[in-house]
Short mmCIF file of C-alpha atoms and ligand atoms in Angstrom, two decimals:
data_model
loop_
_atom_site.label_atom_id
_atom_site.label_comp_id
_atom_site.label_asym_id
_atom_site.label_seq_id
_atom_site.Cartn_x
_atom_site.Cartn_y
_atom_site.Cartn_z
CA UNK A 1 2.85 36.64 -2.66
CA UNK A 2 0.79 37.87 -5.42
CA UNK A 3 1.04 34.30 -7.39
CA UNK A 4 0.26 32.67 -4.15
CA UNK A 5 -2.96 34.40 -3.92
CA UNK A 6 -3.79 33.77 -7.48
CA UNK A 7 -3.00 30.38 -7.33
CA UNK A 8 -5.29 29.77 -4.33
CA UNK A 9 -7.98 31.75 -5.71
CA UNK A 10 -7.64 29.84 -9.49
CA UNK A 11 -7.90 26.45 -7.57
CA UNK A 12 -10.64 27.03 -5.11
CA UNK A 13 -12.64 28.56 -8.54
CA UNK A 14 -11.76 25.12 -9.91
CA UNK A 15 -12.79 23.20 -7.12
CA UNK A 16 -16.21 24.89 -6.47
CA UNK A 17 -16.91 24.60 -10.13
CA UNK A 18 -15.54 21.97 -11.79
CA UNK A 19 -14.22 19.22 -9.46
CA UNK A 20 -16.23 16.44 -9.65
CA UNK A 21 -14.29 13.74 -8.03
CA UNK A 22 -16.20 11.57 -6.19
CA UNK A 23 -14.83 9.48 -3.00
CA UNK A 24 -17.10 7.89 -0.26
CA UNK A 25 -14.81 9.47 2.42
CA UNK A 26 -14.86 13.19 1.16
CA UNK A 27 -16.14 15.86 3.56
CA UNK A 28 -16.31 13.45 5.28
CA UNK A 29 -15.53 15.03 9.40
CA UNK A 30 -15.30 11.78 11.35
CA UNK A 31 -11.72 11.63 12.26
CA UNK A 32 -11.85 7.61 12.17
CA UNK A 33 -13.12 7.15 8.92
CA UNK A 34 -10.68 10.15 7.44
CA UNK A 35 -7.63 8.43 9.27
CA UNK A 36 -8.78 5.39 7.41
CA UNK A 37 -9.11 5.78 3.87
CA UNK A 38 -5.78 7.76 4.62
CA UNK A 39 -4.15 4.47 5.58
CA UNK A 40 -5.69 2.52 3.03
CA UNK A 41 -5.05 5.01 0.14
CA UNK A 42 -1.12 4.76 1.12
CA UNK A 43 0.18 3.22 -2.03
CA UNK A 44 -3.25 2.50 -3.13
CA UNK A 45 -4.91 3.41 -6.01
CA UNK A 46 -8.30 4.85 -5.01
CA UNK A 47 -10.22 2.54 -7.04
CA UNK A 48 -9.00 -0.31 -5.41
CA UNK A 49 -8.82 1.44 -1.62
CA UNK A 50 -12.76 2.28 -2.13
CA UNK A 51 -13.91 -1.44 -2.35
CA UNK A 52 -11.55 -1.69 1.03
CA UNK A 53 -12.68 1.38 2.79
CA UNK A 54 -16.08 0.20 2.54
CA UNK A 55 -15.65 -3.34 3.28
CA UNK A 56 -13.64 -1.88 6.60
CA UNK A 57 -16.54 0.59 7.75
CA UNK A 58 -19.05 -2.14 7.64
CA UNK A 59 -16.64 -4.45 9.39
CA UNK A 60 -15.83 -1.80 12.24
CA UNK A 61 -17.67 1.15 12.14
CA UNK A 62 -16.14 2.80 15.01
CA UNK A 63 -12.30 2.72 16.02
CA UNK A 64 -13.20 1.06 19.11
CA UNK A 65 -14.75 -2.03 17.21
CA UNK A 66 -11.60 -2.21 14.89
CA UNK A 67 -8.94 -1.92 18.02
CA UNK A 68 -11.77 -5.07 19.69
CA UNK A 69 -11.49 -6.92 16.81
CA UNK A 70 -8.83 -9.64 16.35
CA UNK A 71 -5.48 -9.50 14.81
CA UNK A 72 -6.14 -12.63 12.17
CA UNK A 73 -9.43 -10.81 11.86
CA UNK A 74 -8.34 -7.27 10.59
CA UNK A 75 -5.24 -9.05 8.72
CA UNK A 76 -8.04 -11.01 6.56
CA UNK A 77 -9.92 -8.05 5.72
CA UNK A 78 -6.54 -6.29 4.72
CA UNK A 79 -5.13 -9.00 2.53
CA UNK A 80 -4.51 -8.25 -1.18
CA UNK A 81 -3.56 -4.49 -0.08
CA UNK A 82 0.00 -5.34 0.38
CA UNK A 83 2.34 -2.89 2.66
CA UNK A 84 1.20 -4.76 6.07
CA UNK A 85 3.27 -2.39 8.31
CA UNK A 86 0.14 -0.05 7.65
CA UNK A 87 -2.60 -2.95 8.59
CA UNK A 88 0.29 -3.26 11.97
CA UNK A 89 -0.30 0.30 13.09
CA UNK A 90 -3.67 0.57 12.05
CA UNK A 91 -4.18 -1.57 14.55
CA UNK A 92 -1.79 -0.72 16.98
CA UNK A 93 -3.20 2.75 16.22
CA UNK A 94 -6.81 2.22 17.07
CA UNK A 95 -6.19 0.35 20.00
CA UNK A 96 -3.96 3.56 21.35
CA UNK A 97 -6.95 5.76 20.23
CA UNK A 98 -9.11 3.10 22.57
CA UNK A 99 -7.10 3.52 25.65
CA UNK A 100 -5.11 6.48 25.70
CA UNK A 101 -8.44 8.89 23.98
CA UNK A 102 -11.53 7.48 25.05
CA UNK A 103 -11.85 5.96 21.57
CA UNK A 104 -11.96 9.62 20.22
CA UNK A 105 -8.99 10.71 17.59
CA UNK A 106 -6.97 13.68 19.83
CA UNK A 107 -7.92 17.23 17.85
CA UNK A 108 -4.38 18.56 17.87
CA UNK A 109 -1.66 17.97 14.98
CA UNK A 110 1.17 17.19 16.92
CA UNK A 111 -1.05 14.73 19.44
CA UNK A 112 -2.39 13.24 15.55
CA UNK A 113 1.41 13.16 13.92
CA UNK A 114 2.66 11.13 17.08
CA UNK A 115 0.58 8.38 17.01
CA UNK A 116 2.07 5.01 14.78
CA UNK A 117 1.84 5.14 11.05
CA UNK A 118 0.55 8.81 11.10
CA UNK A 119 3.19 10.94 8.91
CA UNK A 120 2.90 14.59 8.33
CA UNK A 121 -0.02 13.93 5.17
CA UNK A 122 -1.92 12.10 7.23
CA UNK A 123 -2.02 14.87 10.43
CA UNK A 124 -2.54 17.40 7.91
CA UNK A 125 -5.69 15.68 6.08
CA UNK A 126 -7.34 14.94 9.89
CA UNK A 127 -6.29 18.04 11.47
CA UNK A 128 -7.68 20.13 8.44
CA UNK A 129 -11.05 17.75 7.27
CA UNK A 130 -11.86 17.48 11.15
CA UNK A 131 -10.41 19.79 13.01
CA UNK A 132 -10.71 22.79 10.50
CA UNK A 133 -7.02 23.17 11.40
CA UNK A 134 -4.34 25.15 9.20
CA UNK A 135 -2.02 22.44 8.18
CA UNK A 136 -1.30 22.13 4.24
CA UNK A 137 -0.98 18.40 2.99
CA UNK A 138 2.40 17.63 1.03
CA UNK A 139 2.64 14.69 -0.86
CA UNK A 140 3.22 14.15 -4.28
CA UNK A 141 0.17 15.20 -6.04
CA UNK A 142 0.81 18.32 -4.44
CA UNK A 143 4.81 18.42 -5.13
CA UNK A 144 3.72 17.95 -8.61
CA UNK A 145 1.16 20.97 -8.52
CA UNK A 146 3.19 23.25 -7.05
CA UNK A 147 6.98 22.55 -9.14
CA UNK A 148 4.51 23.15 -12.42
CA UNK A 149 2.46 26.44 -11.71
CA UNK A 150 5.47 28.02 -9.77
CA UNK A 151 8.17 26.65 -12.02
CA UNK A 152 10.04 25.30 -9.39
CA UNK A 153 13.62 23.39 -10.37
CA UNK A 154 14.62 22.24 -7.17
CA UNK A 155 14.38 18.77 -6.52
CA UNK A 156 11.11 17.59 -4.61
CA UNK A 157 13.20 14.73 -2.81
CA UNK A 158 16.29 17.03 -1.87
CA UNK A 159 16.30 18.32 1.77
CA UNK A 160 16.62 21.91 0.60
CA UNK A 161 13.25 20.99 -1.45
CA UNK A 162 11.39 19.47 0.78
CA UNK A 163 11.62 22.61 2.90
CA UNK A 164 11.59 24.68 0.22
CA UNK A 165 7.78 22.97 -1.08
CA UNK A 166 6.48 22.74 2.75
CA UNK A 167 6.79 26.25 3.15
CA UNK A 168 5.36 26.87 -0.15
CA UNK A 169 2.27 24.69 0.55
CA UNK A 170 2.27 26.24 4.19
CA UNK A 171 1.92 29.76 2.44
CA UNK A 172 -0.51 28.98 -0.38
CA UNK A 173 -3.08 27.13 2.16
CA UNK A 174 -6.28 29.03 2.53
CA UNK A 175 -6.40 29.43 6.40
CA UNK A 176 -10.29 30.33 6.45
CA UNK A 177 -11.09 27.21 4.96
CA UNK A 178 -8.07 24.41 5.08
CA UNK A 179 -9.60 21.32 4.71
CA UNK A 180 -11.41 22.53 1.23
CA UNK A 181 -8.54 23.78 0.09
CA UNK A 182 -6.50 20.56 1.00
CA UNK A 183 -9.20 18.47 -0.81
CA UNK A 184 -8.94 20.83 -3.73
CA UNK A 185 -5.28 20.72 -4.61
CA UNK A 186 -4.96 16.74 -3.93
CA UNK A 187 -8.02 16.11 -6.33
CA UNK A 188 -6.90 18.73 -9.43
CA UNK A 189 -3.18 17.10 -8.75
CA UNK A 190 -4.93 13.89 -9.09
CA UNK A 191 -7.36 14.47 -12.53
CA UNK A 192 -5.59 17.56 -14.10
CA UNK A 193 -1.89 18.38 -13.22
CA UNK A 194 -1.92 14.60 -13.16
CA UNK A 195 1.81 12.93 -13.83
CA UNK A 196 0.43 13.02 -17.84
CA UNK A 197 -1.22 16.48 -17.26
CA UNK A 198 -4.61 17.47 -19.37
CA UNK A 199 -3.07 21.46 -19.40
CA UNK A 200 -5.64 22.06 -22.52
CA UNK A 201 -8.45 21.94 -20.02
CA UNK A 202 -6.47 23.66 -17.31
CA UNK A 203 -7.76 26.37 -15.98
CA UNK A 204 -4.46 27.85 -14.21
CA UNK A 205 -2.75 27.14 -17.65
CA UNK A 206 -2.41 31.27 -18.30
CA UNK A 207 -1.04 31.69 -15.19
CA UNK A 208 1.33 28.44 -14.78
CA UNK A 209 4.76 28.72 -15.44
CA UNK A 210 5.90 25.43 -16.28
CA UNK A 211 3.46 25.73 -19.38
CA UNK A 212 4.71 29.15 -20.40
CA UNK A 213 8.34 28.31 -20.28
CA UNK A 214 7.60 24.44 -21.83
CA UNK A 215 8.46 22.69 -18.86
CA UNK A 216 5.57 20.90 -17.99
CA UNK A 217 7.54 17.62 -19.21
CA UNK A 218 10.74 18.13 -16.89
CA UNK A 219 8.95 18.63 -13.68
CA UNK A 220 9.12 17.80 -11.15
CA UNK A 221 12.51 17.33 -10.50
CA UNK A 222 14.15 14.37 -8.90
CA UNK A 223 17.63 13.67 -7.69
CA UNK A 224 17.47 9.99 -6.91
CA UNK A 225 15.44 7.42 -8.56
CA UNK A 226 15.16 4.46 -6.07
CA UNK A 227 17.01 1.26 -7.47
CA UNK A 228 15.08 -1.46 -6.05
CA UNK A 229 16.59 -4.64 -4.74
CA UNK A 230 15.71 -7.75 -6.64
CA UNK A 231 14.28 -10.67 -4.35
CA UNK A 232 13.83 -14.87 -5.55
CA UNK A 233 11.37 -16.69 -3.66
CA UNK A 234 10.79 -20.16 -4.69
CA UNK A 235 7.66 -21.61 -2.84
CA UNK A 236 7.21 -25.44 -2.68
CA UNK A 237 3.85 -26.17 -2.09
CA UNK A 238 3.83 -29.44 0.01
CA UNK A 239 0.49 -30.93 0.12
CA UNK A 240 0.10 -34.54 1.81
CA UNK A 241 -3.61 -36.24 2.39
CA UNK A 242 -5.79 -33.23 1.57
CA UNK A 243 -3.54 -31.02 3.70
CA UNK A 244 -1.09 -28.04 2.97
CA UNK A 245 1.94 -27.24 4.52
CA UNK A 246 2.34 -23.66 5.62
CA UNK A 247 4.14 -21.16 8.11
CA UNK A 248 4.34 -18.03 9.06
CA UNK A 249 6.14 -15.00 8.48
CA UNK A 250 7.55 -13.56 11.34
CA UNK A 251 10.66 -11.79 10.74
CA UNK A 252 11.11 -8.22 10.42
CA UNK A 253 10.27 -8.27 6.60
CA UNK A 254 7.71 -7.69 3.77
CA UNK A 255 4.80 -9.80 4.46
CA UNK A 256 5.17 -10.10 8.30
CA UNK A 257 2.92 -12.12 9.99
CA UNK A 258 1.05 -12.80 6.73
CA UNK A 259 0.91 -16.87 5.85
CA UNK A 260 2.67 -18.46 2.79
CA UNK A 261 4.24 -21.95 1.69
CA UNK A 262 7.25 -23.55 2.40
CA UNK A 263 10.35 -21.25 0.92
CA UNK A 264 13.50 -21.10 -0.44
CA UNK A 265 15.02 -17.80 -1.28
CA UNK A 266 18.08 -16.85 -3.38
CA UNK A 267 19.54 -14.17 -4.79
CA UNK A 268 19.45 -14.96 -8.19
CA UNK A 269 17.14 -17.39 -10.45
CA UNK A 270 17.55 -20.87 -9.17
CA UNK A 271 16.47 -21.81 -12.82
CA UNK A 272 14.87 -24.85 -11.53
CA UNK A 273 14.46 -28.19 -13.68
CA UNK A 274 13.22 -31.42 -12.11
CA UNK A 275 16.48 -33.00 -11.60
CA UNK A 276 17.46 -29.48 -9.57
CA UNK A 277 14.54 -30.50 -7.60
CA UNK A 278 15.22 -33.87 -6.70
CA UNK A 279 17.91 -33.18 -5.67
CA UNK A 280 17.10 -30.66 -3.56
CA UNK A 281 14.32 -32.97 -2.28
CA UNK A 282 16.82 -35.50 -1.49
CA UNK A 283 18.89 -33.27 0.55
CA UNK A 284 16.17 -32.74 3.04
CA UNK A 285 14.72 -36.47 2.92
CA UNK A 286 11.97 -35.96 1.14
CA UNK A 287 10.22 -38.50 -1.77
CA UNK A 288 7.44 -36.97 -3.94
CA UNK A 289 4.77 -39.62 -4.93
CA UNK A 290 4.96 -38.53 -8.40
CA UNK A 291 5.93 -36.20 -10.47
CA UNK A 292 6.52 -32.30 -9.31
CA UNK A 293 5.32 -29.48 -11.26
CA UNK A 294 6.79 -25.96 -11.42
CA UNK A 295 5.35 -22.47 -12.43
CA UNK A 296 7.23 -19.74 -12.59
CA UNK A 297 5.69 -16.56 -10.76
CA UNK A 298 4.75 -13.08 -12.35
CA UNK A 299 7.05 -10.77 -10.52
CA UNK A 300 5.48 -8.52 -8.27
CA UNK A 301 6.59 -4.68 -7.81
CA UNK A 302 7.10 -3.37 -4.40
CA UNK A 303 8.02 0.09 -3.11
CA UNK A 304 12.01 -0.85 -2.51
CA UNK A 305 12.17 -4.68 -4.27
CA UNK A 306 11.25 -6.41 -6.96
CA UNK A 307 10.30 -10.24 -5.84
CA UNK A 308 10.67 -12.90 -9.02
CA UNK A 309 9.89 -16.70 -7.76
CA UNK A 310 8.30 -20.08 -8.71
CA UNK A 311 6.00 -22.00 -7.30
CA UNK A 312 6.99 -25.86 -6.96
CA UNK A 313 3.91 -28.41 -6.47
CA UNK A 314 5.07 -31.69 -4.31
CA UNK A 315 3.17 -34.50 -3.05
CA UNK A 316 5.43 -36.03 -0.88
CA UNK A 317 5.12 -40.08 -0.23
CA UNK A 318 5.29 -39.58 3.63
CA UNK A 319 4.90 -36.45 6.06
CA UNK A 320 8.62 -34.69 5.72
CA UNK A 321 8.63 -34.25 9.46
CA UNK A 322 11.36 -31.80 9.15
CA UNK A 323 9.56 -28.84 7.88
CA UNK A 324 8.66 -25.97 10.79
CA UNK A 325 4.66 -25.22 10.43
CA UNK A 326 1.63 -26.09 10.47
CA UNK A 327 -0.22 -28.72 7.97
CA UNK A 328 -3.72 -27.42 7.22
CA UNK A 329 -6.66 -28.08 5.78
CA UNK A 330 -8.55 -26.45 2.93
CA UNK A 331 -11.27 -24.89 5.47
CA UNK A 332 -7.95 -23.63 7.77
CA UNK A 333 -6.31 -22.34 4.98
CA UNK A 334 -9.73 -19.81 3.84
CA UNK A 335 -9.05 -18.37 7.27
CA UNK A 336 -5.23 -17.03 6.81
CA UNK A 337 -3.89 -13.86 5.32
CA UNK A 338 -1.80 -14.24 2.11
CA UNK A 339 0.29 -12.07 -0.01
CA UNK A 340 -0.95 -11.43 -2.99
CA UNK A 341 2.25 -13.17 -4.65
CA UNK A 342 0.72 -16.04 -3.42
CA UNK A 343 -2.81 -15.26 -4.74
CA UNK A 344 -1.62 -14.77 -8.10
CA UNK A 345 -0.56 -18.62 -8.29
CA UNK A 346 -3.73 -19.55 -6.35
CA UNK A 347 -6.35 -17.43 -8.04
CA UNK A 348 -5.02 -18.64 -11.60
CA UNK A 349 -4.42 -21.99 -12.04
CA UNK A 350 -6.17 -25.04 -12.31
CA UNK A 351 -4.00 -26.61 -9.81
CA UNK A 352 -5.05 -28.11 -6.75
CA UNK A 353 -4.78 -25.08 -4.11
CA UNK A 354 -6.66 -22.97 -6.47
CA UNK A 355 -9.55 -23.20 -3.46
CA UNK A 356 -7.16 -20.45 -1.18
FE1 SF4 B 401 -0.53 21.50 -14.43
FE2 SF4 B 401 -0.68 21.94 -17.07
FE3 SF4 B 401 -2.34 23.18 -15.42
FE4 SF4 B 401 0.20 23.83 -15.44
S1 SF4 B 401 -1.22 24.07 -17.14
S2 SF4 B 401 -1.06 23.52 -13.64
S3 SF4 B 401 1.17 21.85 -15.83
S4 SF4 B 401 -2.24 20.99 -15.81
#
């Protein structure tokens, strides 16, 4: 009990002192905005979600203008975030907020935690920056924290240790003052105890046990590391008189409902050459007017997959009337949401779709 105190009281010294972090969303009480740059910080670095959170605040100031707005709309705005499921329940969110609260977020944790792409972080940072409720936010700045000063061995992804850290956080929360301390122990787990800690300038380092007993380097502990599935996309960009073909995504999948070429996906490197191609071409009935150009893709990291691809150019001699989409022009095409594995090709080459 006594280290829980003295932890508290070390980090609320620190915070009150010596934090400087600045973020256009802190203390900040609006339960909207808060819920927001909670969504968009998700897997988001908070140099990149800023630019976003701001752009989304002058878009929609209130929740009741974001659930208005459209679908294609809000998508736009989102694109080049990645992880659409969250832009999904944003808006699903929002529009629940609109009809089932009077456009005003509900004040109690459990009401908070149950609506769509609000997990127990999220409650916790709303309930306790809003609502000055006594809910302690886990994630993994905080798992970090906590494994270090307390010298904790268990593993942070185990079920016994996500218990084990919840209560811990739980206990070490100042109740008098919860969304301060909440703020305090996400920002010194995001610019000290950082994954590459700065312990010289630490000032809990006397007291931390992962630094007495040289451990700082081992934890946190974790018993699985995620092996992430590998993904090939090959894209054939079809473009015929000064318009594109594209479609839609619509499965249940990464990138739902966002827009992207034609594609062929395998499960290993299709290696492609040109003969590969016209072949392939040939298959489906299709004559390119002249010679096709491919560029392989920079592999983009994702949470659970890694997706590897190329991107095929083809100007086919007459409208392939077998492909399932919609041809579109250069003005139509500024109007759809992309993934950013599609960007990358756009945004850097010379090529002809580098307008997108
Ligand atoms: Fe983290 Fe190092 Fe400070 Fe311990 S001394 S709390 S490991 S920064």
């Amino acid at each position: 009990m006594k280290q829980k105190k003295l932890f508290r009281e070390l980090l609320l010294k620190w915070h009150y002192g010596e934090n400087k972090r600045a973020m256009p969303w802190k203390g900040e009480k609006d339960a909207y905005k808060v819920w927001l740059s909670e969504i968009i910080l998700q897997q988001t670095r908070v140099e990149q979600g800023w630019n976003y959170y701001e752009k989304f605040i002058q878009q929609y100031p209130t929740v009741i203008q974001l659930a208005n707005a459209k679908d294609e709309a809000v998508f736009k705005l989102w694109e080049g975030l990645g992880y659409y499921t969250r832009c999904r329940n944003l808006l699903h969110t929002a529009r629940v907020v609109r009809d089932n609260y009077n456009g005003r977020f509900p004040s109690d944790y459990n009401a908070i935690l149950n609506l769509k792409g609000i997990g127990n972080y999220t409650a916790a940072a709303i309930a306790s920056f809003c609502f000055n409720q006594p809910y302690a936010v886990v994630d993994g700045n905080v798992l970090r924290v906590l494994s270090r000063f307390f010298g904790i061995e268990n593993p942070i992804d185990s079920t016994e240790g996500k218990k084990l850290f919840s209560k811990l956080a739980q206990e070490c929360l100042d109740a008098a003052g919860p969304g301060e301390y909440n703020q305090s122990i996400m920002d010194f787990g995001a610019t000290v105890c950082k994954p590459v800690p700065v312990c010289r300038q630490c000032p809990l380092q006397k007291n931390c046990i992962a630094f007495n007993t040289n451990k700082v380097g081992i934890l946190p502990v974790k018993e699985k590391s995620i092996r992430k599935k590998e993904r090939w996309f090959t894209y054939f960009v079809f473009s015929y008189k000064d318009k594109t073909f594209v479609q839609q995504r619509t499965a249940k999948d990464i990138w739902q409902n966002l827009y992207e070429f034609y594609l062929e996906e395998t499960l290993t490197d299709p290696a492609w050459n040109h003969q590969k191609i016209k072949h392939w071409l040939h298959k489906k009935n299709i004559f390119p007017s002249k010679e096709t150009v491919i560029i392989p893709a920079k592999k983009q990291v994702l949470t659970h997959q890694v997706i590897h691809g190329y991107f095929i150019l083809i100007e086919p001699k007459t409208l392939p009337s077998a492909l399932k989409g919609a041809w579109l022009s250069k003005k139509e095409i500024k109007h759809k949401a992309f993934p950013q594995f599609i960007h990358q090709f756009t945004g850097k080459t010379n090529l002809q779709l580098q307008f997108l």
